[in-house]
XYZ file of N, CA and C in Angstrom:
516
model
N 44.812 -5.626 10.848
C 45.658 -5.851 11.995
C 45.021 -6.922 12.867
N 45.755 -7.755 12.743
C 45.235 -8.828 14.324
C 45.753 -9.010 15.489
N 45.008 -9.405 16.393
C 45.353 -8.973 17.763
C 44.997 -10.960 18.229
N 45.437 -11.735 17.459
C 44.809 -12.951 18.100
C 45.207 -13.425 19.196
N 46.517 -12.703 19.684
C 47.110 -12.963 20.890
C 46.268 -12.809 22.486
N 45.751 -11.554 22.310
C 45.038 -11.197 23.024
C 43.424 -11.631 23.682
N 42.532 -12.552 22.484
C 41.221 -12.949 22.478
C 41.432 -14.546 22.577
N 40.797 -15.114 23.640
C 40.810 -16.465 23.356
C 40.149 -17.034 22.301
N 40.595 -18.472 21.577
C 39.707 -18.987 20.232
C 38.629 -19.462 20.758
N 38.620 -19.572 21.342
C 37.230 -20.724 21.759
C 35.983 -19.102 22.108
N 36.545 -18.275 22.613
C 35.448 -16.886 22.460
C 35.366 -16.625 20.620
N 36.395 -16.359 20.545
C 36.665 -16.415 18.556
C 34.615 -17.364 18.090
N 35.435 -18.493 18.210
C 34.909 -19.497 17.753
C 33.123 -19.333 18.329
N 33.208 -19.241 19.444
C 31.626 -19.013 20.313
C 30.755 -18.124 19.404
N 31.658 -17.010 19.737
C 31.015 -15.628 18.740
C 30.862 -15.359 17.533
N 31.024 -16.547 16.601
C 30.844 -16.237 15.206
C 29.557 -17.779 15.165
N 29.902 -18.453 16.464
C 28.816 -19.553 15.772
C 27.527 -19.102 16.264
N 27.099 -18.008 16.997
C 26.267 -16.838 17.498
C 25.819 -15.950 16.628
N 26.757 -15.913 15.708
C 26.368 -14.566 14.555
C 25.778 -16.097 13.324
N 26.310 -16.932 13.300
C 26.076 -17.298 12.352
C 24.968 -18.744 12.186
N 24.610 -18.832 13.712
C 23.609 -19.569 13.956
C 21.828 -18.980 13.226
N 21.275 -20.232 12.276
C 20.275 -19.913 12.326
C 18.930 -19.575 12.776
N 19.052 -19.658 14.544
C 17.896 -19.716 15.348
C 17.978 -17.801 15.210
N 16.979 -17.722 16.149
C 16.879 -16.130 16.394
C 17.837 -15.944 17.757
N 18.687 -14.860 17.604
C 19.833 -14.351 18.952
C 19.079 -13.018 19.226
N 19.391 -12.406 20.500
C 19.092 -11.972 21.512
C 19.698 -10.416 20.773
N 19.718 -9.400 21.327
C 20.356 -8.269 21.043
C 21.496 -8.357 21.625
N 21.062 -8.545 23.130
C 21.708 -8.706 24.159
C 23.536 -10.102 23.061
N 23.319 -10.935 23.198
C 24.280 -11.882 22.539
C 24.890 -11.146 21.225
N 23.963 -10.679 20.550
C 24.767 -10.131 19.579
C 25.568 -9.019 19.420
N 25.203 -8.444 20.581
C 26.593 -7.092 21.234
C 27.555 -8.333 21.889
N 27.694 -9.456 22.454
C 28.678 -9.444 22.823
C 29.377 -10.404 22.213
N 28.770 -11.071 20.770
C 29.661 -11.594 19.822
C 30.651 -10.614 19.072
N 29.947 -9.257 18.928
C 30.669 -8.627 17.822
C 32.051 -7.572 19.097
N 31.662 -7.568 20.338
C 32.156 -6.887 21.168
C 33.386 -7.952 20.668
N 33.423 -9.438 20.939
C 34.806 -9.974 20.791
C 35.378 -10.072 19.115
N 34.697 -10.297 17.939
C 35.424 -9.943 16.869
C 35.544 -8.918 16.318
N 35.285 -7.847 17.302
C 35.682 -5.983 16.954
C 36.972 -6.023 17.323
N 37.433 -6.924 18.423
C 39.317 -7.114 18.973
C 40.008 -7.672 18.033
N 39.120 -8.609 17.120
C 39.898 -9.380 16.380
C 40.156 -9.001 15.025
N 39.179 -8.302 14.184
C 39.148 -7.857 13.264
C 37.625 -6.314 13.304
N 38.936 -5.173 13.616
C 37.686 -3.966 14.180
C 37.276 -3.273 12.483
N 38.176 -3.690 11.545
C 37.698 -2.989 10.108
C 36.034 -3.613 9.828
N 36.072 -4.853 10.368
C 34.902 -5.254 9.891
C 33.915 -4.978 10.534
N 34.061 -5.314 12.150
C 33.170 -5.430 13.036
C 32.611 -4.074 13.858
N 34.005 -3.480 13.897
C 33.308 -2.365 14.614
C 31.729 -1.285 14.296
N 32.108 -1.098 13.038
C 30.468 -0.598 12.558
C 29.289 -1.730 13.105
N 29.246 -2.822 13.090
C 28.512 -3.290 13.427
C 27.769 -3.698 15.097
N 29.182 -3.593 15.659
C 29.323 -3.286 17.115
C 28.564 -2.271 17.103
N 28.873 -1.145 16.963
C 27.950 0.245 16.784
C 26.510 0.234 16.472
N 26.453 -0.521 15.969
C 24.558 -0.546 15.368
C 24.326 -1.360 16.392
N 24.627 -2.667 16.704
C 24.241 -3.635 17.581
C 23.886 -2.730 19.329
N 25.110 -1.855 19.826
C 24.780 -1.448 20.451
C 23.523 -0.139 20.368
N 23.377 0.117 19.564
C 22.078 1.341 19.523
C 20.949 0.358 19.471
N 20.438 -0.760 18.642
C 19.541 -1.483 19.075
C 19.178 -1.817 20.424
N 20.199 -2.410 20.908
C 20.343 -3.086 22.451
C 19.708 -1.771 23.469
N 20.488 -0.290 23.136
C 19.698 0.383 24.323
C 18.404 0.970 23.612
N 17.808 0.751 22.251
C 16.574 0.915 22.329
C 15.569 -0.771 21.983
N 16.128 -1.519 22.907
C 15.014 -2.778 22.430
C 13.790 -2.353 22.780
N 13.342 -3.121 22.308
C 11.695 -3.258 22.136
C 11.098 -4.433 22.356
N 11.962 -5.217 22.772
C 11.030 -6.697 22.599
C 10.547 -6.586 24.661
N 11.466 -6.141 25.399
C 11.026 -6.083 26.805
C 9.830 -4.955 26.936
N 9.599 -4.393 25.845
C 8.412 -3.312 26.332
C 8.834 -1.877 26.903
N 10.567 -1.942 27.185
C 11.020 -0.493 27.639
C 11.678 -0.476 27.321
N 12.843 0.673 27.645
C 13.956 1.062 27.346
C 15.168 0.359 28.340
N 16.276 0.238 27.751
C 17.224 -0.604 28.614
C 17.893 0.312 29.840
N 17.715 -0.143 31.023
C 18.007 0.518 31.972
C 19.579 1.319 31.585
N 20.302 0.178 31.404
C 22.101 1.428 31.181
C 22.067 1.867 29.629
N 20.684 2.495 29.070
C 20.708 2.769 27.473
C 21.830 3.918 27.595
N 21.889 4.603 27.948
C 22.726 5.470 27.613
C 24.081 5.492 28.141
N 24.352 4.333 28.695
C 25.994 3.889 28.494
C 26.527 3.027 27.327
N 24.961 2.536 26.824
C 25.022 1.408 25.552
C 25.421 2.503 24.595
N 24.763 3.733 24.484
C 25.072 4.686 23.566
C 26.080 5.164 23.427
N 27.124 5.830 24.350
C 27.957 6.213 24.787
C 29.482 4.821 23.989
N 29.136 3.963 24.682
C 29.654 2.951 24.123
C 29.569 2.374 22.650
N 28.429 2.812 21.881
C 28.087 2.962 20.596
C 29.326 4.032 19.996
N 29.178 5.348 20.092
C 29.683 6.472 19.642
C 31.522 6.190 20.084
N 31.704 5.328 20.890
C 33.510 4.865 21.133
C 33.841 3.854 20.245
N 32.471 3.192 19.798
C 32.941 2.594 18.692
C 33.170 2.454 17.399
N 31.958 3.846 16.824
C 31.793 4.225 16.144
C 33.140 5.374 15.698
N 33.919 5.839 16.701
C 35.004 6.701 16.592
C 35.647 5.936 16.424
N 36.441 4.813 16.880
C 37.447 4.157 16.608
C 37.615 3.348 15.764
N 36.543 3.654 14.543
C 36.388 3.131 13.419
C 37.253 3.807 12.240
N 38.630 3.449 11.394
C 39.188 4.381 10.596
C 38.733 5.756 9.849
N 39.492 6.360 10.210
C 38.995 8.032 9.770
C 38.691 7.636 7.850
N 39.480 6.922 7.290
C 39.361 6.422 5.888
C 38.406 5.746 5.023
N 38.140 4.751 6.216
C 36.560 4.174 6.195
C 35.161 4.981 5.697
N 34.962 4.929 4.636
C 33.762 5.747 3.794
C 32.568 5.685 4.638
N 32.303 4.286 5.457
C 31.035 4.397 6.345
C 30.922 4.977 7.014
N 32.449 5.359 8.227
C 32.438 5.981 9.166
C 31.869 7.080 9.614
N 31.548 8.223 8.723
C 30.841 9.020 8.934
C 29.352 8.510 9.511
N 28.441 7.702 8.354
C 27.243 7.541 8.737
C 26.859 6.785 10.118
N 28.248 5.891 9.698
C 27.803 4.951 11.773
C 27.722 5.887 12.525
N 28.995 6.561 12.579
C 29.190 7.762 13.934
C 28.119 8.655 13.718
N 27.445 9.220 12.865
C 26.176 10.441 12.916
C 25.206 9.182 13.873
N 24.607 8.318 13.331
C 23.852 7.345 14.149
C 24.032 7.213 15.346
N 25.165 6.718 16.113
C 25.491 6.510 17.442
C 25.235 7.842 17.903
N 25.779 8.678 17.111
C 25.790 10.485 18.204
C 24.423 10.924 17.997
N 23.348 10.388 17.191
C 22.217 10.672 17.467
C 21.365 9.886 18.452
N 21.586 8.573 18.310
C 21.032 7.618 19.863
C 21.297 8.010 20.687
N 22.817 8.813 20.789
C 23.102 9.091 22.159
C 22.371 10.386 22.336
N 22.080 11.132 21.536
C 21.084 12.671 21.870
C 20.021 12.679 22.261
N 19.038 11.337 21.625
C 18.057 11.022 22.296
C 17.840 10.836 23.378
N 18.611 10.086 23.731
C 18.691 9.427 25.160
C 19.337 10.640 25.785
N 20.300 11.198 25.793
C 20.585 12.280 26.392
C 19.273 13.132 27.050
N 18.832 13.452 25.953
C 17.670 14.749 25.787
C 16.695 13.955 26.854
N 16.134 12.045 26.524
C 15.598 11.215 27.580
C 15.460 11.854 28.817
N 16.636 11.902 29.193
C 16.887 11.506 30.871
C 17.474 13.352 31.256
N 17.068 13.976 30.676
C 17.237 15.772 30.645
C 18.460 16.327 30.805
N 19.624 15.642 30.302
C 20.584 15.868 30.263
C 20.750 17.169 28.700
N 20.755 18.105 28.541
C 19.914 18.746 27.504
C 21.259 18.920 26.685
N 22.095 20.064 27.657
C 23.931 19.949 27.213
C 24.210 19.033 26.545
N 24.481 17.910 27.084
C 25.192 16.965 26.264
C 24.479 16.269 24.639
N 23.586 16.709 25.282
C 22.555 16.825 23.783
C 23.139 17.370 22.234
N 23.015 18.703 23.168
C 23.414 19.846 22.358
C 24.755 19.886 21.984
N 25.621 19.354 22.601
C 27.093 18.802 22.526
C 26.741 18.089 21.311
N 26.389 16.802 21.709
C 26.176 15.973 20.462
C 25.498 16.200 19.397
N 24.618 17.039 19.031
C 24.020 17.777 17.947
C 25.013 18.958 17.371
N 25.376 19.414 17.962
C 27.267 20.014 17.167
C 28.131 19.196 16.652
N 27.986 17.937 17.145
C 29.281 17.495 16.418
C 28.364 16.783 15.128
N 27.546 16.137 15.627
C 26.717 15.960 14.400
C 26.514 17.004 12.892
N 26.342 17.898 13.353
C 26.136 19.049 12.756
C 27.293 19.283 12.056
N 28.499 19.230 12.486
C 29.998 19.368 12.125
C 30.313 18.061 10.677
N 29.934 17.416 11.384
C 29.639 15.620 10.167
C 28.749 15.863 9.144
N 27.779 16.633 9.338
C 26.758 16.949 8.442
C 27.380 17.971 7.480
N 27.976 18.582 7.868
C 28.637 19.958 7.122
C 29.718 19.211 6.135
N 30.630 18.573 6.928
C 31.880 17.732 6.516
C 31.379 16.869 4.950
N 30.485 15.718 5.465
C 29.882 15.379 4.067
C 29.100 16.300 3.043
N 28.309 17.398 3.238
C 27.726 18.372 2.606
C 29.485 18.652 1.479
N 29.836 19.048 2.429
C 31.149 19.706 1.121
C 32.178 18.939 0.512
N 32.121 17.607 1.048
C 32.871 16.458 0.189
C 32.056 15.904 -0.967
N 30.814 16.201 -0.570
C 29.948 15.418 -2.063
C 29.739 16.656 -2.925
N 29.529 18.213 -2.452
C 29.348 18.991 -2.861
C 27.744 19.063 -2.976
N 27.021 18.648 -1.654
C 25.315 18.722 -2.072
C 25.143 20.360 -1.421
N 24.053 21.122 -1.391
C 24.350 22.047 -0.201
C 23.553 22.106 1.072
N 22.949 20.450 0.682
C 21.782 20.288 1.879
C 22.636 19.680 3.271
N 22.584 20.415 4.195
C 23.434 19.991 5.026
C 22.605 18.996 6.252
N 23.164 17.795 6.555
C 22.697 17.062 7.156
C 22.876 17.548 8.610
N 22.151 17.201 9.581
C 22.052 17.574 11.017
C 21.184 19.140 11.303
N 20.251 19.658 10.016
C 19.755 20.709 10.155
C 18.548 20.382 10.363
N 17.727 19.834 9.077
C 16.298 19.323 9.205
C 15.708 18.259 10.306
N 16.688 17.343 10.740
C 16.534 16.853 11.495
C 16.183 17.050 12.909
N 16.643 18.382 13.029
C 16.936 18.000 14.736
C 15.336 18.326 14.967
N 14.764 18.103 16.064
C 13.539 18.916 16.716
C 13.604 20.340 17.048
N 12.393 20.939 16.866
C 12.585 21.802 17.393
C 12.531 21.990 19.518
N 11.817 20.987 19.881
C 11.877 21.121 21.207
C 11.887 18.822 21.360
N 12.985 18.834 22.151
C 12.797 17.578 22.505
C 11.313 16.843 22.779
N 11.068 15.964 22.346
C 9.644 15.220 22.328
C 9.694 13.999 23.941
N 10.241 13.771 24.114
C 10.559 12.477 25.150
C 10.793 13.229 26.579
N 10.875 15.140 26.766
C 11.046 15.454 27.738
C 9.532 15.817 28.215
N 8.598 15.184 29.500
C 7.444 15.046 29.620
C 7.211 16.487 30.087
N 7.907 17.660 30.599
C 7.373 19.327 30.921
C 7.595 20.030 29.539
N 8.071 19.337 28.372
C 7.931 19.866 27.045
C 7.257 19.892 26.003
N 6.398 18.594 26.666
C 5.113 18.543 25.803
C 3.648 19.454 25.789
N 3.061 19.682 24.436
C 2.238 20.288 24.212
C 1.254 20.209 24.966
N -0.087 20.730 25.396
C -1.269 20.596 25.901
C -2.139 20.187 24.858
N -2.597 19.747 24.797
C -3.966 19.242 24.054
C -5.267 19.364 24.294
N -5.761 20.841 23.919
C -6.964 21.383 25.068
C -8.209 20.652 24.159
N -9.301 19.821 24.790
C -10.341 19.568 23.988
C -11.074 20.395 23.432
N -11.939 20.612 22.326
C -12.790 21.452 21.646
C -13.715 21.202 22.711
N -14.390 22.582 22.747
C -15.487 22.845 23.592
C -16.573 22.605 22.590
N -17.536 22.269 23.562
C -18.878 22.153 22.137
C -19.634 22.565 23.081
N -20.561 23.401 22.807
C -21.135 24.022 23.267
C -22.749 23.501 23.027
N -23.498 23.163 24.478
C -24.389 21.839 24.420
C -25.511 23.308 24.819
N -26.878 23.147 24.521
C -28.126 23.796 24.532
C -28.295 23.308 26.374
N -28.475 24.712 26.832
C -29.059 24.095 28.557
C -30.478 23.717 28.706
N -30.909 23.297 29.406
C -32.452 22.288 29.592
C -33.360 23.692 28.933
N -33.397 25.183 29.471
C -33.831 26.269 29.247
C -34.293 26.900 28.456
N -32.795 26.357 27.078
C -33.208 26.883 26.091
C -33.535 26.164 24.941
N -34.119 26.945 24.155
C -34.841 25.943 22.819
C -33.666 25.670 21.447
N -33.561 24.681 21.253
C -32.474 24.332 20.443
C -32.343 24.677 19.403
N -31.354 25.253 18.506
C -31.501 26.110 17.508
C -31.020 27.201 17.466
């Protein structure tokens, strides 16, 4: 389906000579090349929109996490849904996006929506389990048992005591 009515060519045109330029592009640029040929052609692009955005809210090249990551995610998983139910990939993009977004969820202690999103995951995991007929169900082994990124959930790490001879006594 095309929508060329709607996207100007010269964005058309911008955004593919962006994808298809040989220098190195930005994360940042490459969400918003595929943001405009996901309007134009979403069979192709949208999965890729989807990955592009889960990179973008976990870059790495600034040294942190992207301040609106978890609207990037959020925005991942809308794109990842509005990707044809028919589409054989669709499953795996959308488990991906709904797991960036759990992370980041779980991140910023939003725990619910976590757990929201680890159900539906879980639901996808089940869904492919009984279409391939494996009985290993995806979204089980995976999850954590206690979020890692929430800092009052982490373990203690008590040092070994070693037990040193006092001036007093004779060593041995």
């Amino acid at each position: 389906m095309n929508h060329w009515g709607k996207v100007d060519q010269d964005d058309i045109m911008r955004a593919r000579n962006i994808l298809l330029a040989s220098g190195r592009r930005t994360p940042r640029e490459e969400v918003d090349a595929y943001r405009v040929l996901a309007q134009v052609s979403p069979a192709s692009y949208l999965p890729r929109l989807a990955k592009a955005l889960q990179r973008l809210s976990h870059d790495s090249s600034a040294g942190k996490r992207h301040p609106a990551g978890l609207a990037l995610c959020e925005e991942a998983v809308a794109a990842a849904r509005s990707i044809d139910p028919a589409d054989p990939a669709r499953a795996d993009v959308l488990y991906g996006a709904l797991h960036s977004c759990q992370r980041e969820s779980y991140r910023l202690g939003r725990r619910a929506e976590g757990l929201a999103l680890r159900a539906e995951m879980l639901a996808i995991g089940r869904a492919q389990a009984e279409r391939s007929g494996n009985p290993a169900v995806r979204g089980l082994r995976d999850h954590p048992h206690r979020p890692i990124d929430l800092p009052h959930r982490r373990r203690r790490v008590r040092p070994r005591s070693r037990r040193f001879p006092r001036s007093d006594e004779p060593p041995g």
